[in-house]
């Protein structure tokens, strides 16, 4: 048999080589699904396929508030007018409250409008030949910029401004600027997909190709207290100190292709201090506060109850290679150190899912070794049916007397995030849900949303050397929360509206953060209570003794952004009309970008009579260390029966794995 096999192999490969030119049959339109695709260059040499030339970011951090200005420069280097579209990410906490467009000497301040009204105005300007810009939110962390009628040689500068709150965890502050939207897996039919999901169908560059667009970022930090250290684990940077409490950080000159991964900046105050206390801003009609209440020290309980851990592991195409390798190392650390008195299970998923066992098993050395061997065999391939996998994990029979924790490990590259959040929220009485985001540019909306929906903490591992520390933090959090049963009461205040409305248990050593507004005099106090490892917890904050500050002028938009998030981002995909109306009203009142409000800027001069222009979607680079399997080519065609027969024959000869190895038919790579 050994002597025959090479002949059979050669014969099959020869037949495939001779027949590979069999044409592909296009699937019906109804079968087309939203999918990212690779850019095919050179189709029209007269059209500039990369109109976005640069992104420059200026960050100013004062205390716990970051003000961010993003400048995008578009230039048409081709011979024809173009309409450009660019999809880009932002922080999940970003409150976008300003935009302007500059064309030559002309500066136009963008206006906030209801989304449909802004779209209609943009379409009219586009058709009439006016240069215009439209900023829309596709996800809380995914925005789309559309620019109409960019003439040959034009330089169009667009500036947007957002604010976000920085909350320290374990004494460390972290600012993250995402640079690229990772390719999203979607099974939605393209013809019926809602408008906010169509950003998924975007061109990407091949693996290893950098975008011609330049990226730069500079950060100023004024902490108000002595800074112990500043570090940037994602990029090479230069740090210049102004004094002990302030400094500036810029990219090193060698960072010429830094736009393919999240920019992560961390700093720690001397003595592991955190900025806690009360900030107050008095407005013309309403007043606002920001409360940061320092938590008690963690106290480990003497007796930890029995635990059940279910590890839900993403082995889809986008996890192929580096991300899956990092995940394997993390899981070896987590599973390898489960106590013998605990039970565990493993759910592996891509397009489908598979279980280690129908019931969770005891953490014996034999079962741990079997689970690690199963995980180690995975290579990554196929789609990302995350919601089905989580439902399967939640459906595993629950042993009485065990506290269940579901641990999700993924890069989050799916488009149905809110469906997942809703499912987790509906099952909070059954399990705690923790999430590890793996990769250089994870979908932070999904990662942070899962944590918020599961009343837990998110963990993001961008490099292999971060995995052990993340695993150790997870063990600490699960074993002993910092504070439970937290309540915030107000005394002597009128018309109080606080966000969040209720405060979940604290797993991390971070301050309790509440934004709020009230009407009337600055009297009364805020009282925080809870249960810590050392007993009852109580802190009081007196408003009369807190002087208002102009430095707190961002509090109104931070309060509104937090409220919008609670209303729209972590519930079911469908938003009722009343909630939609409230979100729209908040967006218009506070000048905020939301799912239902957009920024529109129009240059009233007719610069391109007739409005004839080529539509261009700015291609994105694949996030660093993400395989081309995350895109997988055009899946909207299916092979002729003859080609399928050849592939089936090859599989019969070589076993269950296709020796041809084409990306088009690569299935779930769960191998037992």
XYZ file of C-alpha atoms in Angstrom:
672
model
C 0.000 0.000 0.000
C 2.882 2.375 0.794
C 4.226 1.985 -2.757
C 0.820 2.680 -4.328
C -0.021 5.774 -2.257
C 2.479 8.186 -3.941
C 1.117 7.168 -7.349
C -2.440 7.838 -6.204
C -1.376 11.171 -4.733
C 0.338 12.220 -7.935
C -2.649 11.100 -10.025
C -5.138 13.035 -7.952
C -3.004 16.175 -8.009
C -2.562 15.857 -11.786
C -6.330 15.529 -12.313
C -6.954 18.523 -10.094
C -4.326 20.563 -11.953
C -5.911 19.679 -15.313
C -9.446 20.440 -14.166
C -8.862 23.458 -11.960
C -9.950 25.772 -14.758
C -13.561 24.589 -14.404
C -15.556 27.840 -14.168
C -17.262 28.903 -10.996
C -21.003 29.352 -10.893
C -22.255 32.471 -9.113
C -24.644 31.793 -6.267
C -28.066 33.464 -6.380
C -28.248 36.965 -4.935
C -30.323 35.683 -2.037
C -27.391 33.442 -1.013
C -24.837 36.269 -0.860
C -23.765 37.108 2.662
C -21.969 40.113 4.072
C -18.269 39.391 3.906
C -14.984 41.305 3.828
C -12.923 40.819 0.677
C -9.411 41.407 -0.615
C -8.682 44.502 -2.715
C -7.895 43.812 -6.383
C -5.562 46.602 -7.459
C -4.975 47.935 -10.935
C -8.570 47.735 -12.136
C -8.681 51.482 -12.926
C -5.347 53.276 -12.965
C -7.069 56.661 -13.184
C -8.781 56.185 -9.793
C -6.980 56.709 -6.497
C -7.791 53.566 -4.474
C -6.131 54.963 -1.314
C -7.526 58.491 -0.863
C -6.907 58.527 2.913
C -3.284 59.694 3.117
C -2.799 60.194 6.856
C -4.332 59.962 10.309
C -2.848 62.197 12.999
C -4.019 61.896 16.598
C -3.462 64.348 19.455
C -4.349 63.131 22.957
C -4.515 65.326 26.039
C -5.041 63.515 29.355
C -5.909 65.676 32.347
C -6.551 63.707 35.514
C -9.001 60.978 34.477
C -10.380 62.640 31.325
C -8.847 62.240 27.852
C -9.567 64.735 25.060
C -8.736 63.302 21.634
C -8.479 65.090 18.283
C -8.288 62.909 15.154
C -7.289 64.511 11.843
C -7.803 62.534 8.645
C -6.341 63.912 5.424
C -7.869 62.794 2.113
C -6.229 63.567 -1.238
C -7.336 62.522 -4.686
C -4.185 61.534 -6.558
C -6.085 60.190 -9.566
C -7.536 61.810 -12.677
C -11.240 61.457 -11.828
C -13.477 62.845 -9.057
C -14.098 60.314 -6.313
C -16.503 59.618 -3.466
C -14.488 58.020 -0.679
C -15.638 55.825 2.185
C -13.450 54.859 5.130
C -14.319 52.573 8.056
C -12.302 53.169 11.212
C -12.438 52.225 14.914
C -12.552 54.187 18.149
C -12.687 53.492 21.848
C -15.920 51.953 23.142
C -16.042 54.845 25.640
C -15.558 57.620 23.068
C -18.052 60.489 23.240
C -17.676 62.097 19.787
C -18.899 65.679 20.100
C -17.308 67.696 17.288
C -16.276 67.571 13.622
C -15.114 70.017 10.982
C -13.950 69.792 7.374
C -11.269 71.944 5.688
C -10.954 72.312 1.897
C -8.193 74.733 1.002
C -8.954 77.884 3.020
C -12.582 76.945 3.598
C -13.490 75.548 7.051
C -16.953 74.049 7.598
C -18.164 73.131 11.089
C -20.236 69.944 10.995
C -23.746 69.882 12.462
C -25.352 67.031 14.396
C -28.611 65.795 12.833
C -30.880 62.816 12.983
C -29.219 60.054 11.007
C -31.799 59.860 8.221
C -31.825 63.654 7.786
C -28.015 63.755 7.650
C -27.945 60.953 5.068
C -30.517 62.744 2.912
C -28.551 66.017 3.022
C -25.350 64.154 2.122
C -26.986 62.380 -0.836
C -28.358 65.695 -2.126
C -24.963 67.411 -1.818
C -23.255 64.460 -3.486
C -25.682 64.437 -6.426
C -25.416 68.206 -6.944
C -21.587 68.156 -7.052
C -20.867 69.670 -3.631
C -17.991 68.411 -1.507
C -19.461 67.006 1.696
C -18.564 64.765 4.621
C -20.787 62.446 6.676
C -19.736 60.723 9.918
C -21.902 57.785 11.026
C -21.711 55.263 13.864
C -21.925 51.617 12.777
C -21.019 50.271 16.206
C -20.090 52.179 19.368
C -16.467 51.506 18.377
C -16.820 51.490 14.562
C -17.398 54.694 12.593
C -17.756 55.330 8.870
C -16.579 58.519 7.169
C -18.037 59.288 3.741
C -16.590 62.105 1.616
C -18.305 63.189 -1.624
C -16.873 64.920 -4.697
C -13.171 64.973 -3.966
C -11.708 66.461 -7.151
C -8.350 65.470 -8.652
C -5.618 67.167 -6.624
C -7.990 68.057 -3.764
C -6.775 67.840 -0.157
C -9.675 67.460 2.287
C -8.879 67.530 6.002
C -11.486 66.202 8.436
C -11.118 66.708 12.171
C -13.198 64.995 14.832
C -13.052 65.441 18.589
C -14.011 62.972 21.288
C -13.740 62.660 25.048
C -13.440 59.575 27.213
C -13.031 58.658 30.860
C -9.958 56.725 32.030
C -10.617 54.397 34.963
C -7.604 52.773 36.665
C -7.459 49.045 37.308
C -5.077 47.719 39.961
C -3.442 51.135 40.142
C -2.708 51.407 36.392
C -4.353 53.819 33.934
C -4.716 52.757 30.305
C -5.510 54.745 27.174
C -6.263 52.739 24.013
C -6.566 54.133 20.500
C -7.715 51.379 18.097
C -6.259 51.838 14.623
C -7.934 49.243 12.411
C -11.311 47.493 12.191
C -10.721 43.751 12.041
C -12.656 41.724 9.431
C -16.020 40.608 10.807
C -17.588 37.227 10.211
C -21.263 37.502 9.259
C -23.831 34.990 8.050
C -26.402 37.700 7.217
C -27.734 37.802 3.643
C -26.380 40.928 1.986
C -29.718 41.823 0.400
C -31.564 42.099 3.728
C -28.764 43.243 6.044
C -29.506 46.462 7.972
C -27.519 49.551 6.987
C -25.508 49.601 10.233
C -24.091 46.125 9.457
C -22.968 46.776 5.885
C -19.562 48.095 6.951
C -18.630 44.401 7.214
C -18.408 44.271 3.400
C -15.125 46.174 3.179
C -11.906 45.601 1.207
C -8.732 44.445 2.977
C -5.117 44.276 1.926
C -3.347 40.943 1.750
C -1.512 39.719 4.819
C 1.775 41.531 5.353
C 0.890 44.514 3.138
C 0.897 47.869 4.926
C -1.589 50.570 3.986
C -0.087 53.626 2.238
C -1.920 55.748 4.812
C 0.403 57.269 7.446
C -0.441 57.036 11.165
C 0.910 59.217 13.955
C -0.151 59.811 17.565
C 1.129 62.106 20.312
C -0.066 62.110 23.926
C 0.214 64.737 26.651
C -0.342 63.538 30.238
C -1.026 65.887 33.145
C -1.897 63.506 35.969
C -2.035 66.045 38.786
C -0.114 63.586 40.986
C 3.452 62.204 40.668
C 3.736 59.599 37.903
C 5.758 56.487 38.640
C 6.068 55.159 35.078
C 4.749 55.467 31.525
C 4.843 52.493 29.158
C 3.609 51.670 25.667
C 3.582 47.874 25.084
C 2.180 48.171 21.552
C 4.539 50.657 19.825
C 8.030 52.053 20.121
C 7.748 55.523 21.655
C 9.737 58.439 23.004
C 8.796 59.857 26.413
C 9.663 63.399 27.476
C 9.059 64.461 31.089
C 7.832 67.987 31.879
C 7.953 67.385 35.628
C 7.042 64.582 38.062
C 3.338 64.905 37.283
C 3.384 65.426 33.505
C 4.981 64.169 30.318
C 4.539 63.687 26.582
C 4.712 60.526 24.474
C 5.338 60.389 20.714
C 5.910 57.539 18.279
C 9.506 56.602 17.583
C 10.719 57.480 14.071
C 11.096 53.761 13.332
C 7.320 53.249 13.742
C 6.474 53.732 10.077
C 3.648 51.153 9.975
C 1.952 51.535 13.343
C -1.594 51.665 12.002
C -2.202 47.903 12.033
C -2.654 47.404 15.795
C -4.127 49.096 18.847
C -2.058 51.899 20.363
C -1.920 51.141 24.105
C -0.481 53.602 26.615
C -0.290 52.794 30.330
C 0.854 54.872 33.244
C 0.944 54.375 36.981
C 0.957 56.974 39.732
C 3.639 56.900 42.418
C 2.766 54.606 45.303
C 0.043 52.919 43.161
C -2.285 55.806 43.995
C -5.528 56.287 42.115
C -7.316 59.577 41.584
C -10.463 59.222 43.676
C -12.939 61.826 44.846
C -15.668 64.049 43.442
C -15.648 66.367 40.406
C -18.462 68.894 39.927
C -19.510 71.062 36.971
C -22.285 73.671 37.243
C -24.177 74.253 34.008
C -26.745 76.905 33.082
C -29.701 74.536 33.578
C -28.352 71.396 35.228
C -25.319 70.430 37.298
C -23.131 67.352 36.840
C -20.827 65.235 39.002
C -18.290 62.470 38.551
C -17.718 60.202 41.538
C -14.651 57.979 41.829
C -14.883 56.069 45.124
C -11.771 54.127 46.082
C -12.522 50.445 46.775
C -11.310 48.514 49.841
C -8.254 46.288 49.646
C -8.855 42.754 48.392
C -9.110 40.175 51.163
C -8.947 36.519 50.089
C -11.655 34.362 51.709
C -10.475 31.433 53.799
C -12.830 29.005 52.113
C -13.350 29.211 48.351
C -16.460 27.317 47.134
C -16.214 24.610 44.486
C -15.983 26.021 40.944
C -17.023 24.866 37.487
C -15.196 26.438 34.541
C -16.418 26.176 30.947
C -13.849 27.426 28.431
C -15.409 28.584 25.140
C -12.545 28.822 22.650
C -12.580 30.509 19.224
C -10.758 28.366 16.621
C -12.093 30.206 13.544
C -10.092 31.464 10.575
C -9.259 34.851 12.110
C -7.602 33.055 15.061
C -5.307 31.065 12.769
C -1.604 31.318 13.613
C -0.440 33.871 16.165
C -3.763 34.575 17.981
C -4.528 30.882 18.432
C -0.978 30.201 19.576
C -1.363 32.890 22.253
C -4.746 31.441 23.234
C -3.229 27.983 23.600
C -0.592 29.303 25.978
C -3.248 31.120 27.999
C -5.490 28.063 28.227
C -2.617 25.831 29.304
C -2.032 28.237 32.174
C -5.724 28.473 33.102
C -6.727 24.820 32.719
C -3.413 23.473 33.956
C -3.872 25.182 37.331
C -7.502 24.347 38.105
C -7.902 22.885 41.587
C -8.544 19.155 41.753
C -11.825 19.862 43.566
C -13.151 21.858 40.582
C -14.800 20.669 37.367
C -14.368 22.007 33.827
C -15.343 21.621 30.190
C -14.203 22.941 26.799
C -16.321 24.183 23.886
C -14.409 24.744 20.635
C -16.162 26.757 17.953
C -15.845 28.200 14.477
C -18.685 27.564 11.995
C -19.913 24.799 14.324
C -18.930 23.775 17.843
C -17.656 20.697 19.658
C -17.532 19.674 23.332
C -14.816 18.009 25.356
C -17.554 16.141 27.257
C -21.354 16.214 27.543
C -20.990 16.924 31.289
C -18.205 18.883 32.965
C -15.438 16.609 34.228
C -13.321 16.575 37.370
C -10.005 18.422 37.060
C -7.899 15.288 37.310
C -4.434 15.239 35.687
C -5.778 12.872 33.015
C -8.746 15.097 32.084
C -6.598 18.229 32.078
C -4.069 16.531 29.781
C -6.867 15.381 27.444
C -8.296 18.911 27.223
C -4.919 20.522 26.570
C -4.131 17.972 23.865
C -7.468 18.711 22.181
C -6.806 22.446 22.204
C -3.223 22.034 21.049
C -4.350 20.208 17.881
C -6.396 23.168 16.631
C -5.123 25.202 13.662
C -7.906 27.725 13.063
C -10.344 27.817 10.145
C -13.967 28.479 9.238
C -16.546 31.039 10.361
C -17.274 32.416 13.831
C -20.639 31.231 15.171
C -20.052 32.585 18.662
C -23.638 32.986 19.863
C -24.475 29.323 19.168
C -21.326 28.222 21.012
C -22.171 30.333 24.071
C -25.709 28.950 24.139
C -24.299 25.446 23.964
C -21.981 26.203 26.873
C -24.848 27.595 28.934
C -26.894 24.480 28.156
C -24.355 22.079 29.674
C -25.998 20.408 32.724
C -25.137 22.386 35.863
C -23.845 20.388 38.850
C -25.449 21.404 42.145
C -23.170 23.169 44.621
C -20.693 24.447 42.021
C -20.287 28.136 41.119
C -20.172 28.251 37.292
C -17.901 30.612 35.344
C -17.891 30.657 31.537
C -14.577 31.847 30.111
C -14.732 33.050 26.497
C -11.470 33.259 24.513
C -11.806 35.074 21.158
C -10.712 37.996 18.985
C -14.378 39.034 18.742
C -14.470 39.379 14.948
C -18.230 38.930 14.498
C -20.971 41.424 13.654
C -23.838 40.181 15.906
C -22.442 41.561 19.164
C -25.667 42.750 20.775
C -27.423 39.417 20.239
C -24.649 37.879 22.324
C -24.934 40.551 25.035
C -28.671 39.941 25.324
C -28.175 36.184 25.661
C -25.587 36.646 28.422
C -27.819 39.081 30.300
C -30.701 36.620 30.217
C -28.553 33.929 31.888
C -26.802 35.910 34.644
C -28.469 33.753 37.273
C -26.824 30.687 35.739
C -23.188 31.742 35.289
C -20.583 34.462 35.579
C -19.120 35.259 32.153
C -15.513 36.340 31.722
C -13.816 37.125 28.411
C -10.251 37.127 27.130
C -9.668 39.146 23.958
C -6.717 37.712 22.032
C -4.873 39.687 19.357
C -3.317 43.008 18.422
C -6.615 44.669 17.356
C -9.481 42.818 19.018
C -13.111 43.874 18.717
C -13.198 45.781 22.007
C -16.893 46.488 21.680
C -17.568 42.770 21.931
C -14.883 42.092 24.561
C -15.944 44.946 26.854
C -19.635 44.365 26.104
C -19.447 40.702 27.158
C -17.799 41.751 30.418
C -20.397 44.442 31.066
C -23.317 42.150 30.196
C -21.803 39.429 32.417
C -21.068 41.842 35.312
C -17.401 40.836 35.210
C -14.023 42.108 33.988
C -12.547 42.048 30.449
C -9.008 40.835 29.774
C -7.113 41.720 26.593
C -3.940 39.812 25.715
C -2.061 41.396 22.806
C 1.230 39.494 23.202
C 2.284 36.046 24.507
C 4.180 37.464 27.483
C 0.965 39.125 28.753
C -0.916 35.822 29.075
C 0.501 34.616 32.451
C -0.319 37.909 34.204
C -3.834 37.926 32.709
C -4.412 34.347 33.862
C -3.250 35.208 37.380
C -5.578 38.237 37.517
C -8.476 36.071 36.409
C -7.847 33.591 39.217
C -7.776 36.402 41.788
C -10.986 37.992 40.501
C -12.988 34.766 40.401
C -11.898 33.681 43.860
C -12.594 36.903 45.735
C -14.511 39.967 44.481
C -13.360 43.270 45.975
C -16.820 44.597 46.822
C -20.356 43.230 46.535
C -23.849 44.581 47.182
C -22.837 48.116 46.165
C -25.390 50.922 46.507
C -25.143 54.682 45.897
C -27.681 56.925 47.611
C -28.104 60.683 47.349
C -29.239 62.942 50.168
C -30.573 66.496 49.676
C -30.471 66.560 45.849
C -33.311 67.245 43.386
C -33.924 65.635 39.992
C -30.996 63.222 40.243
C -30.179 60.987 37.238
C -27.174 58.698 37.716
C -25.273 56.375 35.383
C -25.048 53.502 35.857
C -28.430 53.170 37.520
C -27.148 50.149 39.486
C -23.572 49.161 40.295
C -22.369 45.576 39.729
C -19.955 43.710 41.990
C -16.358 44.884 41.735
C -13.946 42.130 40.732
C -10.962 44.400 40.040
C -9.270 46.863 42.361
C -10.628 49.948 40.642
C -12.728 52.889 41.825
C -16.497 52.841 41.741
C -17.347 55.229 38.902
C -20.685 57.058 38.704
C -21.666 60.092 36.628
C -24.783 62.024 37.484
C -26.738 65.215 37.094
C -29.103 67.172 39.327
C -31.051 70.423 39.430
C -30.887 73.178 42.003
C -28.377 74.142 44.680
C -25.068 72.362 45.327
C -26.159 70.834 48.617
C -26.448 67.319 49.977
C -24.130 64.344 49.757
C -23.471 61.001 48.062
C -23.182 57.831 50.158
C -21.622 54.596 48.855
C -22.150 51.326 50.773
C -21.275 47.681 50.140
C -19.744 44.485 51.527
C -15.982 43.922 51.380
C -13.679 41.173 52.559
C -13.154 43.035 55.854
C -16.855 43.705 56.457
C -19.215 46.599 55.748
C -17.983 49.376 53.423
C -19.154 53.033 53.507
C -17.898 56.270 51.940
C -19.519 59.714 52.020
C -18.961 62.684 49.688
C -20.180 66.200 50.517
C -21.198 68.314 47.494
C -21.106 71.605 49.432
C -17.403 71.103 50.125
C -16.589 70.345 46.478
C -15.801 73.427 44.397
C -16.973 73.357 40.743
C -14.163 73.201 38.184
C -13.880 74.307 34.555
C -11.599 71.292 34.098
C -14.757 69.219 34.582
C -16.554 70.828 31.599
C -16.646 67.452 29.828
C -18.918 65.913 32.495
C -22.210 66.661 30.642
C -21.154 64.729 27.527
C -19.592 61.931 29.611
C -22.877 61.537 31.505
C -24.887 61.561 28.265
C -22.517 59.079 26.579
C -22.796 56.683 29.538
C -26.579 56.883 29.477
C -26.682 56.296 25.714
C -24.469 53.252 26.205
C -26.815 51.756 28.777
C -29.838 52.383 26.570
C -28.483 51.061 23.301
C -25.322 49.040 23.391
C -25.662 46.067 25.692
C -29.206 44.876 25.150
C -31.004 43.053 22.330
C -30.343 44.191 18.762
C -33.871 45.559 18.376
C -34.388 48.945 20.095
C -37.971 49.997 20.845
C -39.237 53.348 19.457
C -39.278 55.048 22.867
C -35.643 54.148 23.551
C -34.626 55.205 20.052
C -36.333 58.574 20.580
C -34.523 59.085 23.898
C -31.126 58.233 22.377
C -31.802 60.605 19.462
C -32.810 63.399 21.839
C -29.645 62.923 23.907
C -27.485 62.958 20.777
C -29.034 66.192 19.514
C -29.030 67.925 22.920
C -25.410 67.068 23.790
C -24.059 67.207 20.204
C -23.065 63.530 20.279
C -22.581 60.930 17.570
C -24.925 57.979 18.220
C -26.547 55.156 16.295
C -29.356 57.596 15.407
C -27.506 60.924 15.063
C -24.715 61.778 12.601
C -22.393 64.675 11.786
C -22.802 66.342 8.379
C -20.658 69.068 6.774
C -21.347 70.500 3.294
C -19.278 72.917 1.183
C -22.070 74.873 -0.506
C -20.066 75.580 -3.686
C -20.923 73.264 -6.603
C -17.448 71.972 -7.453
C -18.353 68.934 -9.583
C -21.370 69.790 -11.782
C -23.448 66.696 -12.447
C -21.968 64.840 -9.479
C -20.277 62.186 -11.632
C -17.620 60.494 -9.487
C -16.101 57.072 -8.856
C -17.004 55.392 -5.553
C -13.944 54.208 -3.619
C -13.862 52.162 -0.411
C -10.580 52.768 1.394
C -9.023 49.314 1.975
C -7.896 48.390 5.474
C -4.765 46.495 6.463
C -5.285 43.191 8.200
C -4.602 43.655 11.925
C -1.085 42.638 12.879
C -0.722 38.845 13.255
C -4.207 38.164 11.818
C -4.219 35.549 9.053
C -5.823 35.928 5.617
C -8.202 33.175 6.758
C -10.096 35.951 8.578
C -11.184 37.164 5.120
C -11.080 33.918 3.164
C -11.661 35.398 -0.268
C -14.973 35.733 -2.110
C -17.342 33.110 -0.721
C -20.151 34.128 -3.042
C -19.269 31.491 -5.647
C -19.581 27.735 -5.442
C -17.661 25.098 -7.438
C -19.146 23.189 -10.348
C -20.170 19.625 -9.387
C -17.144 18.306 -11.238
C -14.715 20.250 -9.069
C -16.606 19.221 -5.932
C -16.310 15.564 -7.071
C -12.550 15.941 -7.427
C -12.248 17.460 -3.956
C -14.386 14.676 -2.509
C -12.184 12.080 -4.227
C -9.078 13.746 -2.822
C -10.596 13.618 0.642
C -11.366 9.911 0.252
C -7.724 9.239 -0.641
C -6.168 11.453 2.004
C -8.703 11.038 4.812
C -11.013 13.578 6.374
C -8.656 16.502 5.745
C -8.585 17.887 2.222
C -5.047 17.616 0.830
C -5.642 20.434 -1.628
C -6.013 22.843 1.281
C -7.939 25.532 -0.553
C -9.350 28.296 1.618
C -12.767 28.084 -0.062
C -13.710 24.713 1.462
C -11.655 24.804 4.645
C -14.011 23.502 7.376
C -13.953 23.757 11.152
C -10.535 22.505 12.199
C -11.600 20.743 15.399
C -9.654 17.505 15.334
C -9.924 14.810 17.992
